[in-house]
mmCIF file of C-alpha atoms and ligand atoms in Angstrom:
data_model
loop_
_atom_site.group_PDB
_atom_site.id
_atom_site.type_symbol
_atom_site.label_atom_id
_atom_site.label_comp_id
_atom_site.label_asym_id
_atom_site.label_seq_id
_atom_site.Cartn_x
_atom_site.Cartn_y
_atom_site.Cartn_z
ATOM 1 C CA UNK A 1 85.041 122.120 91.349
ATOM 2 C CA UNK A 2 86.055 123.481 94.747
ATOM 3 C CA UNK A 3 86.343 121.167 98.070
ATOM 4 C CA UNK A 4 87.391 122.191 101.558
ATOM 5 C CA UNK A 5 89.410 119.533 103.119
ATOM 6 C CA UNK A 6 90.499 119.187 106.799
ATOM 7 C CA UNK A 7 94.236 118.739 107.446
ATOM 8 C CA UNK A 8 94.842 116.507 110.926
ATOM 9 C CA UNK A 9 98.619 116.287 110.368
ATOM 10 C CA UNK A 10 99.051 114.883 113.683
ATOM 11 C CA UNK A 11 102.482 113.738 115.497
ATOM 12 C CA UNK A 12 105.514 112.215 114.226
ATOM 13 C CA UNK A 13 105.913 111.704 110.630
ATOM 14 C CA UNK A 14 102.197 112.980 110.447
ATOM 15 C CA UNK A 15 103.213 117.114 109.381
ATOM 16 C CA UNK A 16 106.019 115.705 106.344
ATOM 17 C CA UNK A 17 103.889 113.080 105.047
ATOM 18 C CA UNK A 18 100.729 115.510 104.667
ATOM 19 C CA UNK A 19 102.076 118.466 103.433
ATOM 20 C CA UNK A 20 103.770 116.267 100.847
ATOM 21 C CA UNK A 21 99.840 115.222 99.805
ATOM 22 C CA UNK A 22 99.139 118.833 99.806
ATOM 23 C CA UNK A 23 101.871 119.766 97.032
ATOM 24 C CA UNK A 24 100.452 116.724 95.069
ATOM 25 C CA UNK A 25 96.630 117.716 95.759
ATOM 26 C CA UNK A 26 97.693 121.097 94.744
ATOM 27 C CA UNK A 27 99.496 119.938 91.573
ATOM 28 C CA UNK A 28 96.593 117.579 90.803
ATOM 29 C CA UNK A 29 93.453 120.731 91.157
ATOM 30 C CA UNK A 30 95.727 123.076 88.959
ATOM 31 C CA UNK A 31 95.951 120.211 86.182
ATOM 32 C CA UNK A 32 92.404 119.922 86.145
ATOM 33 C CA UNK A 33 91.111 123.023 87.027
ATOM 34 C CA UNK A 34 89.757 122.416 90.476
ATOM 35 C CA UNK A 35 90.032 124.308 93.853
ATOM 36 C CA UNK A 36 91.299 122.079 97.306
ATOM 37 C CA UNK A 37 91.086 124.806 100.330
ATOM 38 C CA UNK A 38 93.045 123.105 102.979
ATOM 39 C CA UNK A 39 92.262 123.965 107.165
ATOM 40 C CA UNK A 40 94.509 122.123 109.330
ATOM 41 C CA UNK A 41 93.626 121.085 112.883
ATOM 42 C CA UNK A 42 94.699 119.415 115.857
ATOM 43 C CA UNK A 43 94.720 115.722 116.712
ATOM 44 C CA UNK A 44 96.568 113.245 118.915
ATOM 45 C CA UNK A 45 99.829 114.111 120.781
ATOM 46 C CA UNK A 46 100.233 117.911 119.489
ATOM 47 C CA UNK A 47 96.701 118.436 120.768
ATOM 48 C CA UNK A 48 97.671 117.001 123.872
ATOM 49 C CA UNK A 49 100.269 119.162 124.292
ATOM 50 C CA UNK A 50 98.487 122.513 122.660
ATOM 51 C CA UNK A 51 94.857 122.023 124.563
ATOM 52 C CA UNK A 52 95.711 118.768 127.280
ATOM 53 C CA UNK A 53 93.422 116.742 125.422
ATOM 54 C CA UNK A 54 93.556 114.213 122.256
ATOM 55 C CA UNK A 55 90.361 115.413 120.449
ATOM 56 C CA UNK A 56 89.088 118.940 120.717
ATOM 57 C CA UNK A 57 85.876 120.115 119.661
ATOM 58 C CA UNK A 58 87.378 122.573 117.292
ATOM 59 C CA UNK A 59 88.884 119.581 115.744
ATOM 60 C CA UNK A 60 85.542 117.404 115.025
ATOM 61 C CA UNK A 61 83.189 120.951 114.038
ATOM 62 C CA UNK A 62 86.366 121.705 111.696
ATOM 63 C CA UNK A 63 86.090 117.968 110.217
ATOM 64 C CA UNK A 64 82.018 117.805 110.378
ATOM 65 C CA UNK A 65 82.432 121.504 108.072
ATOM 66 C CA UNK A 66 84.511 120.035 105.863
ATOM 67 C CA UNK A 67 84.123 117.768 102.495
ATOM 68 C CA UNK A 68 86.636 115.383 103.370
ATOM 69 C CA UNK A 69 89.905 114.751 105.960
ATOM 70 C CA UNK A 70 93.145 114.442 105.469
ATOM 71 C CA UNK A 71 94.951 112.355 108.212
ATOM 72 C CA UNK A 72 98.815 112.222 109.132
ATOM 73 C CA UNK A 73 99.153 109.568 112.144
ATOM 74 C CA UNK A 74 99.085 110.247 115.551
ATOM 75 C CA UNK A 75 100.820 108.872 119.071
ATOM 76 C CA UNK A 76 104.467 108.485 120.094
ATOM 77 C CA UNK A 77 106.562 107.461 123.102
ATOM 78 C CA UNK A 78 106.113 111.288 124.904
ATOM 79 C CA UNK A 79 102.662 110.280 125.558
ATOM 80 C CA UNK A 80 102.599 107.016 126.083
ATOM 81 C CA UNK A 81 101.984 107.820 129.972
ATOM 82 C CA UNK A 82 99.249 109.264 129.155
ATOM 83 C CA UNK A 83 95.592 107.463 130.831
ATOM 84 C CA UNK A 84 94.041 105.487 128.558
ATOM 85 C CA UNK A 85 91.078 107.443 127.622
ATOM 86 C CA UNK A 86 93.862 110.883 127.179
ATOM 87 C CA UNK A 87 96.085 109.208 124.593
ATOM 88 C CA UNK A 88 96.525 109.905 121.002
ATOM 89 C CA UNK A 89 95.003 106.842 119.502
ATOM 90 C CA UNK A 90 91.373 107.623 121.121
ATOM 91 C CA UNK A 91 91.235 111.013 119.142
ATOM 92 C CA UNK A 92 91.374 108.845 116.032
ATOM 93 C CA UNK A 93 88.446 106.448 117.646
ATOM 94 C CA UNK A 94 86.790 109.654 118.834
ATOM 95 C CA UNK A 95 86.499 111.487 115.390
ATOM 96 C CA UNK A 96 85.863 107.702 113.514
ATOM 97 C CA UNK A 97 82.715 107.841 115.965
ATOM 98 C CA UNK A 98 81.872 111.701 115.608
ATOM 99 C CA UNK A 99 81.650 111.354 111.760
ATOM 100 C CA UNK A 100 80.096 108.342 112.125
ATOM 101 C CA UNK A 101 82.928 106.613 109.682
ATOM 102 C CA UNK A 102 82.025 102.708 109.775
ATOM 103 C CA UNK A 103 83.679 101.394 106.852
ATOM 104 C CA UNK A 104 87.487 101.256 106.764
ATOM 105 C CA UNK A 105 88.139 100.348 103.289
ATOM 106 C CA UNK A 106 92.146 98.773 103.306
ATOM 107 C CA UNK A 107 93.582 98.058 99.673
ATOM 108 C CA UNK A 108 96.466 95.694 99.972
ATOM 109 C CA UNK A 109 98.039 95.127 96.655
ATOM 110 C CA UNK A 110 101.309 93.810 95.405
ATOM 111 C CA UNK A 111 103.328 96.686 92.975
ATOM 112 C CA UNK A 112 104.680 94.711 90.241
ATOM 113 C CA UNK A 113 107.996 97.397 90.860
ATOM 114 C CA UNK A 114 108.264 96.542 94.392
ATOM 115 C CA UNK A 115 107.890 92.953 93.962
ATOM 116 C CA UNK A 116 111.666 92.000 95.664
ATOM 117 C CA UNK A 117 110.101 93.877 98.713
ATOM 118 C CA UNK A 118 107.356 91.510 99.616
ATOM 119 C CA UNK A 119 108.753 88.594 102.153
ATOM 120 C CA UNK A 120 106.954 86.036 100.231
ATOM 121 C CA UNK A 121 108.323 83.032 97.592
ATOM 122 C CA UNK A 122 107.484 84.011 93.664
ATOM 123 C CA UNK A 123 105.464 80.827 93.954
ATOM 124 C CA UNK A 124 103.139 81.738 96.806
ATOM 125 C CA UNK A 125 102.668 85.547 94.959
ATOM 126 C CA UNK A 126 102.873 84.378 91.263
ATOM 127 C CA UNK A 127 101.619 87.537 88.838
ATOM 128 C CA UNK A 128 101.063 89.303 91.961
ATOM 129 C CA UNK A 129 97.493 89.461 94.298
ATOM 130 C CA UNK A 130 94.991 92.265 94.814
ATOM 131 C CA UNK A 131 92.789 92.209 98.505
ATOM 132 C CA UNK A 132 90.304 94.831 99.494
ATOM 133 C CA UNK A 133 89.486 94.325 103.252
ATOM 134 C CA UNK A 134 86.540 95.798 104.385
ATOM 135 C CA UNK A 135 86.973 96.498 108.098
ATOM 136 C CA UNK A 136 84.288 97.864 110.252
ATOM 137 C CA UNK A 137 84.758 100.837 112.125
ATOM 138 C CA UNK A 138 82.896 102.191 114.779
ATOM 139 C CA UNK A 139 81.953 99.382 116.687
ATOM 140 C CA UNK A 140 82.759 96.054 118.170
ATOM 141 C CA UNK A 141 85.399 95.675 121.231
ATOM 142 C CA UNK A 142 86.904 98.973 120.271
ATOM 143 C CA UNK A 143 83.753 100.774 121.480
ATOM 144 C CA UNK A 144 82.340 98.156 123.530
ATOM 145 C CA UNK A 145 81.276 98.233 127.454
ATOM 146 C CA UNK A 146 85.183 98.289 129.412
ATOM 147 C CA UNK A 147 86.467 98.825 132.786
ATOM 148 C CA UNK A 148 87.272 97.577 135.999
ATOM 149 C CA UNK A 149 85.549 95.159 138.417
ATOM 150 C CA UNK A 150 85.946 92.489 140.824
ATOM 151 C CA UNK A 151 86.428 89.293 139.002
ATOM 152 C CA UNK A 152 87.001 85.107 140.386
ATOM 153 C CA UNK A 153 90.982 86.374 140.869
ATOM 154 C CA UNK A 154 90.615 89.237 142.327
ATOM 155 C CA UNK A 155 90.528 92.827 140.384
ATOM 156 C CA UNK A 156 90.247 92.683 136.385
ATOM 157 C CA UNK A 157 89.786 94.675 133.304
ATOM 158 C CA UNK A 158 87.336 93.685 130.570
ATOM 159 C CA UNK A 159 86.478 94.835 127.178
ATOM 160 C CA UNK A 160 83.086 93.750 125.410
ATOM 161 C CA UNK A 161 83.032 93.002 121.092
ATOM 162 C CA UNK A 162 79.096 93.217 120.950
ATOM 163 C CA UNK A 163 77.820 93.700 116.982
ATOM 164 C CA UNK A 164 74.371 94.480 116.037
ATOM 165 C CA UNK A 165 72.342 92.895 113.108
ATOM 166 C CA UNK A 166 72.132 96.378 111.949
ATOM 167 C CA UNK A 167 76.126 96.937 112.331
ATOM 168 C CA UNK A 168 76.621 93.565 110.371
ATOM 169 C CA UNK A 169 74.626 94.641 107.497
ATOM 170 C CA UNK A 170 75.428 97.937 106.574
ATOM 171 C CA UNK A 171 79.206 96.741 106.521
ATOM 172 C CA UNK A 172 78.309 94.013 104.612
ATOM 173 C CA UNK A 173 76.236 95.721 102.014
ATOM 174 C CA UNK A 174 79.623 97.775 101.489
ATOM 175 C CA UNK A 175 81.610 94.015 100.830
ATOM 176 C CA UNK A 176 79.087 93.122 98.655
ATOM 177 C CA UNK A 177 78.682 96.350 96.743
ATOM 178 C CA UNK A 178 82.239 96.487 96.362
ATOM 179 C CA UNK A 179 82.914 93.185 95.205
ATOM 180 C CA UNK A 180 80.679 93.578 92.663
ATOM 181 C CA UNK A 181 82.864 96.355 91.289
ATOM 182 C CA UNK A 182 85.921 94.033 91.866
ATOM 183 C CA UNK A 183 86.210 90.238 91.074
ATOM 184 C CA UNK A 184 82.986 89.469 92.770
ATOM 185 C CA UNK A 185 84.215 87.248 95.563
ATOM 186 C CA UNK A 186 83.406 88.064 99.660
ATOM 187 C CA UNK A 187 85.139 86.023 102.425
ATOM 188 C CA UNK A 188 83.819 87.058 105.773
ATOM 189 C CA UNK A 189 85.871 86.140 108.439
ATOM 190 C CA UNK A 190 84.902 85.657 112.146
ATOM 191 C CA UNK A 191 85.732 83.452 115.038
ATOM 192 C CA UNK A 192 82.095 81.886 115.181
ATOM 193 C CA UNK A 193 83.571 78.248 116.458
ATOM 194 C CA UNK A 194 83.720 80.370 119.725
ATOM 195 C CA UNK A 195 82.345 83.895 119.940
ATOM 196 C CA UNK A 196 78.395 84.395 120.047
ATOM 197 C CA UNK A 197 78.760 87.878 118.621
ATOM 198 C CA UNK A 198 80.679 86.139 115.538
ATOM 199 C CA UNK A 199 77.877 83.572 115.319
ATOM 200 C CA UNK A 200 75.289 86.217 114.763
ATOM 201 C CA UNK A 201 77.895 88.323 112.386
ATOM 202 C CA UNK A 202 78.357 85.262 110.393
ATOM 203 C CA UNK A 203 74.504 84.298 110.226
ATOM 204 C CA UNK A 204 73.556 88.015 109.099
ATOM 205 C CA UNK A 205 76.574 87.412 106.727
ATOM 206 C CA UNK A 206 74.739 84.261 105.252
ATOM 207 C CA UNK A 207 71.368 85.874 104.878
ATOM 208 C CA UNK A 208 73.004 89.032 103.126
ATOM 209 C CA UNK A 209 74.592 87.463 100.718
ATOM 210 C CA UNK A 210 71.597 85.826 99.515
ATOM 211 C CA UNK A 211 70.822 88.957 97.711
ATOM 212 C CA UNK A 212 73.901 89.007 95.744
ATOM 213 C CA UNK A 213 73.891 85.425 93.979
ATOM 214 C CA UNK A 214 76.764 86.659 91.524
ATOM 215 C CA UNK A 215 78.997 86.776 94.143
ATOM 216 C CA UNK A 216 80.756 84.302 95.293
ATOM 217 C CA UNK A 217 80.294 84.422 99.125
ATOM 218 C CA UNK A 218 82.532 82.269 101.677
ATOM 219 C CA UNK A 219 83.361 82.403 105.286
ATOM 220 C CA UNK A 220 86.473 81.778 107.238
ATOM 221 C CA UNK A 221 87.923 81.660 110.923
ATOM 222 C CA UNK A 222 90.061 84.248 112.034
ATOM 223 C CA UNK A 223 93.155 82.266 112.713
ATOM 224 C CA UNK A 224 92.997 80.014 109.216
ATOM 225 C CA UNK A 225 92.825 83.631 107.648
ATOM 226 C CA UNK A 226 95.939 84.703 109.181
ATOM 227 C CA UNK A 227 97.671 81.337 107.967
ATOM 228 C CA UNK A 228 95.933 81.953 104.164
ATOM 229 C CA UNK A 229 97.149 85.260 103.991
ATOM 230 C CA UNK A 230 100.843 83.979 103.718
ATOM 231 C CA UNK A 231 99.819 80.855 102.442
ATOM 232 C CA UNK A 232 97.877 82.037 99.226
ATOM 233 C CA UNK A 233 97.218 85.642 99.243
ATOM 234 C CA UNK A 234 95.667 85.467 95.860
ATOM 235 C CA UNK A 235 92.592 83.510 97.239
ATOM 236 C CA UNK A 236 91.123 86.751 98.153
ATOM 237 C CA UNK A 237 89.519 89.503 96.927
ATOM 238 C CA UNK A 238 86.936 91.497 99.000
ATOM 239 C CA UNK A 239 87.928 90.548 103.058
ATOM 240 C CA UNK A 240 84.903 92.310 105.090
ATOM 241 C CA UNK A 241 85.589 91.288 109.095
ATOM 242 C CA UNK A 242 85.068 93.752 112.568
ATOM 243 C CA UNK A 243 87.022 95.960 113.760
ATOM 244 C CA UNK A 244 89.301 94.074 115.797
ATOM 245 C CA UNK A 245 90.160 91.171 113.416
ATOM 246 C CA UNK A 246 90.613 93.727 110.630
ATOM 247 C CA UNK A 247 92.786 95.701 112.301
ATOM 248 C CA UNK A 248 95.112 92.835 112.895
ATOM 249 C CA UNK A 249 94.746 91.190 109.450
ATOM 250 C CA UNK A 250 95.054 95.270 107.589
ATOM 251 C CA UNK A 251 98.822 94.667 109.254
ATOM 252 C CA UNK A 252 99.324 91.276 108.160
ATOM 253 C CA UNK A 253 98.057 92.112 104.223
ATOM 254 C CA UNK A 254 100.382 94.750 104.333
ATOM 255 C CA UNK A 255 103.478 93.354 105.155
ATOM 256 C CA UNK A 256 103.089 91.065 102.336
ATOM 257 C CA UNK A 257 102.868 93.651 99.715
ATOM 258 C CA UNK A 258 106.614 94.588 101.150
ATOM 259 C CA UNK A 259 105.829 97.741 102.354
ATOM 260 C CA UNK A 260 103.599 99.313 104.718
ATOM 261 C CA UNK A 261 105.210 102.586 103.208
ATOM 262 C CA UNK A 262 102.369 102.329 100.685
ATOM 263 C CA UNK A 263 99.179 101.593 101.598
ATOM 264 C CA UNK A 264 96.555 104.084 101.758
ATOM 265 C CA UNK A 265 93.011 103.714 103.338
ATOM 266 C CA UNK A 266 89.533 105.753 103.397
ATOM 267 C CA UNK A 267 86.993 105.575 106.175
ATOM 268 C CA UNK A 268 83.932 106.156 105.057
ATOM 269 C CA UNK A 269 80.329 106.751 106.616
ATOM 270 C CA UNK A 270 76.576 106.970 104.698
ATOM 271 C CA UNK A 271 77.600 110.195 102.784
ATOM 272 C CA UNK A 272 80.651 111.300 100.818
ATOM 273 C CA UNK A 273 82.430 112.907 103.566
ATOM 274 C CA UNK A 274 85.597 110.307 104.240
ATOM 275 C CA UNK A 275 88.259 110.219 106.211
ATOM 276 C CA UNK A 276 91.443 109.416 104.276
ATOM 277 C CA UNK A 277 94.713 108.127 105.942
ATOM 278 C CA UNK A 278 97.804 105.988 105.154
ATOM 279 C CA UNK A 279 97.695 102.400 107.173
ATOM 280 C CA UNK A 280 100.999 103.032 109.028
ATOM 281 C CA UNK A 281 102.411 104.689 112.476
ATOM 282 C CA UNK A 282 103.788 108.354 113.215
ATOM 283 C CA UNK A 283 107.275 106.540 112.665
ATOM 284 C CA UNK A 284 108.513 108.391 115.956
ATOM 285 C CA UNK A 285 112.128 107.205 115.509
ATOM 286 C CA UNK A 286 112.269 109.149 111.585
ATOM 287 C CA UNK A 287 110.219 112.135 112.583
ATOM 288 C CA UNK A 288 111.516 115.343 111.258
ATOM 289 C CA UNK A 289 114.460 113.435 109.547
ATOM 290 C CA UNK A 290 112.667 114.146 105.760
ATOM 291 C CA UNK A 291 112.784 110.349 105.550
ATOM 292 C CA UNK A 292 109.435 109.251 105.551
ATOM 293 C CA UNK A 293 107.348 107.574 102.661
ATOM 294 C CA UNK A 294 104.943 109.468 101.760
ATOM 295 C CA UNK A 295 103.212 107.657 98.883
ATOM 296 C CA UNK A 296 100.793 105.877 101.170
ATOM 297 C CA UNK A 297 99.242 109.594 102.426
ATOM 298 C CA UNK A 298 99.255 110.643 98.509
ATOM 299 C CA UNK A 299 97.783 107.348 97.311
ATOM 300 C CA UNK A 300 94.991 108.105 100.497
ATOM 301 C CA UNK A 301 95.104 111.833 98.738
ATOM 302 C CA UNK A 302 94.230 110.156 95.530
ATOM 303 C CA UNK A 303 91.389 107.536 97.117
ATOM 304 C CA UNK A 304 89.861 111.103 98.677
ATOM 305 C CA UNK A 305 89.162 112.402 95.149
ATOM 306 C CA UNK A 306 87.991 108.716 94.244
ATOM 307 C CA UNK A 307 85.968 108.374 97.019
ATOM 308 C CA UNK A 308 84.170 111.418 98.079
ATOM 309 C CA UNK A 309 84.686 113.900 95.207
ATOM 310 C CA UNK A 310 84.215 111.267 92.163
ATOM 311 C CA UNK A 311 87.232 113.081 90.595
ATOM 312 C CA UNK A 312 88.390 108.995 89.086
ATOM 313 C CA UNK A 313 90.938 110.539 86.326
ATOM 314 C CA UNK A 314 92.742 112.973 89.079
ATOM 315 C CA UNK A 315 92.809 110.252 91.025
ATOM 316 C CA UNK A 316 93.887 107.734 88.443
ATOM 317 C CA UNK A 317 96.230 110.257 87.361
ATOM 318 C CA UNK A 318 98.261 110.513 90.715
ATOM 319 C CA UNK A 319 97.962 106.260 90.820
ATOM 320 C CA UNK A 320 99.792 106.877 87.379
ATOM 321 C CA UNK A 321 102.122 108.919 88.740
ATOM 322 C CA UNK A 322 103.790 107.049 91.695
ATOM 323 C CA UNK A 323 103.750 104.272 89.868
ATOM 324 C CA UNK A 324 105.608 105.615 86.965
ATOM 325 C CA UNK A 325 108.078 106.924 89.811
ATOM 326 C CA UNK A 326 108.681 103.664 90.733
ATOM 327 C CA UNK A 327 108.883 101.618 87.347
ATOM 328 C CA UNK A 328 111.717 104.257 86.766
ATOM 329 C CA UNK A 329 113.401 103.158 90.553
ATOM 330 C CA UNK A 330 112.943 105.846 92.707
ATOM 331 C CA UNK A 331 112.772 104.640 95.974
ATOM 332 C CA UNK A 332 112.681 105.706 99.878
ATOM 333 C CA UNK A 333 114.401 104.339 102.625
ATOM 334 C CA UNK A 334 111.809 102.116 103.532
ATOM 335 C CA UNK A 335 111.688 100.422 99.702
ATOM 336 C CA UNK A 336 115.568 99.981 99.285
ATOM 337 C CA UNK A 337 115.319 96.341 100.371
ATOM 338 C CA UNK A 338 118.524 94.987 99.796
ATOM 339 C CA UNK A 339 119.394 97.508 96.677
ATOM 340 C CA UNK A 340 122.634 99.846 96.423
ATOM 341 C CA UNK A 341 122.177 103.694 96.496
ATOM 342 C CA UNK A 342 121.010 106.745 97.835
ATOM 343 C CA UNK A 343 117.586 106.250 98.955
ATOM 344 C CA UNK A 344 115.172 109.657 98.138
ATOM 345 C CA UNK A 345 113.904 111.677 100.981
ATOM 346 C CA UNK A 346 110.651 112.381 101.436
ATOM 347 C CA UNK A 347 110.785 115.670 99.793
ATOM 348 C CA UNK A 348 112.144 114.107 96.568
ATOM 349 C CA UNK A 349 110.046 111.601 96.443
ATOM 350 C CA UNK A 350 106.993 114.230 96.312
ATOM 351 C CA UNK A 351 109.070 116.272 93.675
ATOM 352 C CA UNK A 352 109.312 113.016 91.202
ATOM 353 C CA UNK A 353 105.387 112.750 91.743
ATOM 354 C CA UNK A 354 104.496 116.274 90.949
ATOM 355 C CA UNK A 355 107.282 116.106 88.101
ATOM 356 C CA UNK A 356 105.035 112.912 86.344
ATOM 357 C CA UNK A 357 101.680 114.913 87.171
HETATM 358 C C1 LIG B 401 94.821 101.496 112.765
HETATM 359 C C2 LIG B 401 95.507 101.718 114.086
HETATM 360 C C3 LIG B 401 94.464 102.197 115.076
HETATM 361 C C4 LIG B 401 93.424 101.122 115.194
HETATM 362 C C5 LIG B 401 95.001 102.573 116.447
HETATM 363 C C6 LIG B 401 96.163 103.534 116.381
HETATM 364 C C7 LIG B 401 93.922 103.101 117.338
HETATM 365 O O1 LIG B 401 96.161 100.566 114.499
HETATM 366 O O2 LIG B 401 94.242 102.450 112.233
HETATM 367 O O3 LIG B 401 94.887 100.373 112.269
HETATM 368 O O4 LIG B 401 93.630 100.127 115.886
HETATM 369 O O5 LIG B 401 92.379 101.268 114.561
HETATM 370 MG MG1 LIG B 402 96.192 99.019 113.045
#
């Protein structure tokens, strides 16, 4: 089969961490017999600096063209004076909006090789845990009503989290549809002791989940999620919550697995086209060093295929592959933990991968 696939390598570590997906993409279609045509575009900082804005036109028709996107990370300290509808991070709301990408699927799992990594006790993580939050991702306070106005002490900002019945449901139906695939268990989380918009995400929540009686459906407040995450991570298996509160928690899950190094994520909309990205930063302060990890952008490389190509054994077979490179202890920087040796660049580390493929 032949795909095209948009390349937004973005700024930092963005350009090493993509092309290092590419060469495993690459290896993967010539194993199988398939055809990946790659078109990179601009996004973030470098478009900044190339066309004096974040997101340029060229950018979205190139991604709306496409099959499926490939995203690096954007931002960085050079543009951090930039206003705040000019800086990196709103190209990557801007083109979440333009291909109208509301699900932000987040796998947080624990590698049985990189167990030593994760900051929690062997009692609290036992045999090891397995989350898949669900965060939505095109509305909420991220695209709410904002600005500037006169308020009781004097001049103030505000930003609005408003959710729609219709919002709550179609992320929901992906929760739901996915746990059934899973371990069949949904824990919405809101903050509905105080927010009315969480009081009507929870209630649509409720009613939802009336049409899938074999799963088994709870609710939780934001803040008691945060503590349960550290406190017994393998409670969980399908998280769906907004944008805001899964952005937060996404962070949280992933520090617990050890690394951030490794997770990937897809962003997906009513069709197949996704956007696929790893969870971290552009890692300013490594850029260009041939440092970076870049297992989370190939294990987003490998969700792509799952995802919007239904290509399951290339992707299972690049799954296969990093984690054969790291039963046999290959590890970057950012996995060395407290272990002796040379850690692999990032180069190396997409050598080993290609090697097991
Ligand atoms: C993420 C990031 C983005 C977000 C930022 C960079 C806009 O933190 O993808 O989690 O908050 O969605
Ligand atoms: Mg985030």
């Amino acid at each position: 089969m032949e795909f095209n696939i948009a390349l937004l390598k973005g700024d930092g570590i963005g350009p090493e961490i993509v092309e290092s997906t590419v060469r495993v993409l690459e290896k993967t279609a010539e194993k199988f017999g398939h055809k990946f045509n790659f078109t990179p575009y601009l996004i973030g900082g470098c478009a900044i600096d190339a066309t004096g804005i974040p997101l340029p036109q060229e950018t979205i028709d190139g991604c709306l063209a496409s099959d499926s996107v490939l995203l690096g990370a954007v931002g960085g300290p050079k543009w951090d004076d930039q206003p705040g509808n000019n800086r990196p991070e709103k190209a990557l709301l801007g083109i979440r909006s333009a291909l109208g990408l509301f699900t932000n699927l987040r796998p947080a799992q624990l590698y049985p090789a990189l167990r030593s990594a994760s900051p929690l006790k062997d009692e609290i993580v036992g045999d090891g845990f397995d989350i898949m939050i669900v965060r939505e991702l095109t509305g909420g306070i991220y695209f709410g009503d904002r600005g500037y106005r006169e308020g009781k002490y004097g001049q103030e900002a505000y930003d609005t989290e408003a959710y729609s019945v219709t919002e709550i449901e179609r992320i929901g139906k992906v929760a739901f549809e996915t746990a059934m695939k899973r371990n069949k268990k949904v824990c919405s989380i809101d903050k509905a002791n105080v927010l009315e918009s969480s009081r009507l995400w929870r209630k649509t929540m409720h009613e939802l989940s009336e049409q899938y009686p074999e799963v088994e459906y709870s609710d939780m407040f934001v803040d008691n999620a945060a503590m349960q995450l550290v406190r017994d991570p393998k409670q969980f298996d399908v998280i769906v919550t907004s944008n805001m509160f899964g952005d937060i928690l996404s962070d949280e899950a992933s520090q617990i697995t050890g690394s951030i190094g490794m997770l990937a994520s897809a962003s997906l909309g009513a069709g197949t086209r996704g956007m696929y990205e790893p969870i971290h930063g552009s890692a300013p302060d490594i850029a260009g060093q041939n440092k970076a990890n870049p297992i989370a952008t190939i294990l987003s490389g490998a969700m792509m295929l799952r995802y919007s190509f239904g290509l399951s054994d290339e992707a299972d077979a690049i799954e296969n592959a990093v984690n054969k490179v790291l039963d046999a202890g290959h590890r970057t920087a950012d996995l060395m933990g407290t272990a002796n040796g040379t850690p692999l660049t990032c180069t190396e580390m997409t050598e080993k991968i290609i090697e097991v493929l």
